Amino acid sequence: MAQSLVVSQEEMDKQRQCAARVREGFPGRTYKIVTYGCQMNAHDSENLAGMLEEMGFAPAADEGEADLLLFNTCCIRDNAERRLLGNVSALAQRKREKPDLLVGVCGCMMQQEGGAQRLLDLCPFVDLVFGTHNLYRLPELLLRALRGQPVRETDGDERGCIPEGLPVRRTSAIQGALTIMYGCNNFCTYCVVPYVRGRERSRSVADVVREAESMAASGIQEILLLGQNVNSYAGGATFPELLRALDGVVPRIRFMTSHPKDLSDALIEEMAHSRSVCPQFHLPVQSGNDKVLREMNRVYTRAHYLERVRALRQAIPEVGLTTDVIAGFPGETEAEFADTLSLVEEVQYDSAFTFIYSPRRGTRAAARPDQIPEAVQHERLDRLIRVQERSTASRLAQQVGSVQEVLVEGASRRREGFLAGRTGRGMTVNFPGDAALVGKIVPVRILGTGANTLRGERA
Ligand code: 5AD
Ligand code: SF4
């Protein structure tokens, strides 16, 4: 059962007082936030930016000029950590030239056991270190750093808590993320998330609906509901009930991520009848082999997963399915990997995020002696990507000739005079049109396909 531990009003007031002290005592400063990792992190950075602007900080026009550089870290795979360590250690020189530059590092890697120490061994000059459980305390921590005290806040209640009413500086005026729950209780054996994001806890329906309404009032057209496992939402209602409460607040609602073990008939039913919820489902499978799934602690079988996919497609025939897949989990044999390839082939996903297994400190799978050699992992990943490419191409091609409702997100980055937007099932469409259409939902006839996108004209 997800608990609801809201940070006390007193504590939030204290943060607002610290924010006021920063604003008055340290005016005219600029910031730059560098974000790694998932949509959760991207949204946390929007809250960090909101807090900084409340403290009078302005976004720096150029990273080189910022008075505060804040890195919001990820530790889901080794490469995210390596990039962070490389980028922060490269700042040693700049810090010597500009001693009043503040460097902060926060987020998942700083919450991870030993993560902050690995950073500080390499980069002792970092002024401000804090983990995910302390993000909302940025005003208090920044005030301390501005007064010249090094900040190292990597503890925090393992169960975590919910900060309500944080300021937010959104990066898009059209689409916005809304966190409905924090943390994860699943402990998949490869995954570090439960260790750095704490146990599941849900925001109340009232708080979620209030935030959605205020997003709608500011013109946002599409809301992405966020949680590590939205299907186990428990903020006084079930997830399908929450979707019902949000229906019609904005034209489009999406959500991620879902665990296949919790994909209920009630959710499928609600999606099929909702006006706002888009026909898109991100359903990470990770592996197509029962032994590997068991060893990953995924608690479903291949057959159960495929049955859920069938149920989804029966109720919502146009649903766009996407997934996450891991290649080269410890002990995975060639035959077991072949089961993953055949599942991906069978389901025919719109797209897939494919990963090489990366051992994470403190997780069960990392301690296994039967790690797969890197060369084998890479070769498996390549085969997986090729299978998925065929399925992406065929899913895109099936759209040609149809007319799709497209939410226009902005000018196309590739072609002058073209707009880019997404269909309900989440495919990107480029079509010629006027910038005045940005933020509107327009019907577009699909004429052709690119590698990962569709091409069309206004219908
Ligand atoms: N190695 C590789 N991929 C991982 N993921 C999570 N942990 C690991 C790991 N240790 C992938 C899973 C998850 C996605 C967000 O990241 O596929 O669904
Ligand atoms: Fe990680 Fe599994 Fe939780 Fe997803 S469900 S965040 S993969 S532990």
Short mmCIF file of C-alpha atoms and ligand atoms in Angstrom, two decimals, residues 76 183-195 197 200 228-229 257-261 284 286 296-298 324 326, ligand 2:
data_model
loop_
_atom_site.label_atom_id
_atom_site.label_comp_id
_atom_site.label_asym_id
_atom_site.label_seq_id
_atom_site.Cartn_x
_atom_site.Cartn_y
_atom_site.Cartn_z
CA ILE A 76 20.15 3.73 -14.08
CA GLY A 183 9.17 5.59 -5.81
CA CYS A 184 8.92 1.90 -6.60
CA ASN A 185 8.32 -1.26 -4.55
CA ASN A 186 9.10 -3.82 -7.24
CA PHE A 187 12.81 -4.42 -6.79
CA CYS A 188 13.49 -5.88 -10.20
CA THR A 189 16.86 -7.50 -9.61
CA TYR A 190 18.73 -5.33 -12.14
CA CYS A 191 17.27 -1.99 -11.09
CA VAL A 192 18.60 0.72 -8.82
CA VAL A 193 15.44 2.87 -8.85
CA PRO A 194 13.85 1.53 -5.63
CA TYR A 195 17.10 2.33 -3.81
CA ARG A 197 13.67 6.90 -5.29
CA GLU A 200 5.90 3.95 -3.50
CA GLN A 228 7.60 4.45 -11.84
CA ASN A 229 4.54 2.25 -11.82
CA THR A 257 5.39 3.74 -16.81
CA SER A 258 3.19 0.66 -16.39
CA HIS A 259 4.16 -2.68 -14.91
CA PRO A 260 2.59 -5.62 -16.82
CA LYS A 261 1.70 -7.38 -13.56
CA PRO A 284 8.12 -2.61 -20.54
CA GLN A 286 12.40 -6.53 -20.42
CA MET A 296 14.60 -10.39 -12.98
CA ASN A 297 11.80 -10.65 -10.39
CA ARG A 298 9.29 -9.35 -12.92
CA ASP A 324 11.75 -1.42 -22.78
CA ILE A 326 17.24 -5.53 -21.77
FE1 SF4 B 2 13.04 -0.49 -11.72
FE2 SF4 B 2 11.40 -2.61 -11.86
FE3 SF4 B 2 10.70 -0.46 -10.36
FE4 SF4 B 2 10.72 -0.25 -13.04
S1 SF4 B 2 9.37 -1.62 -11.82
S2 SF4 B 2 11.59 1.23 -11.58
S3 SF4 B 2 12.43 -1.59 -13.60
S4 SF4 B 2 12.42 -1.85 -9.99
#
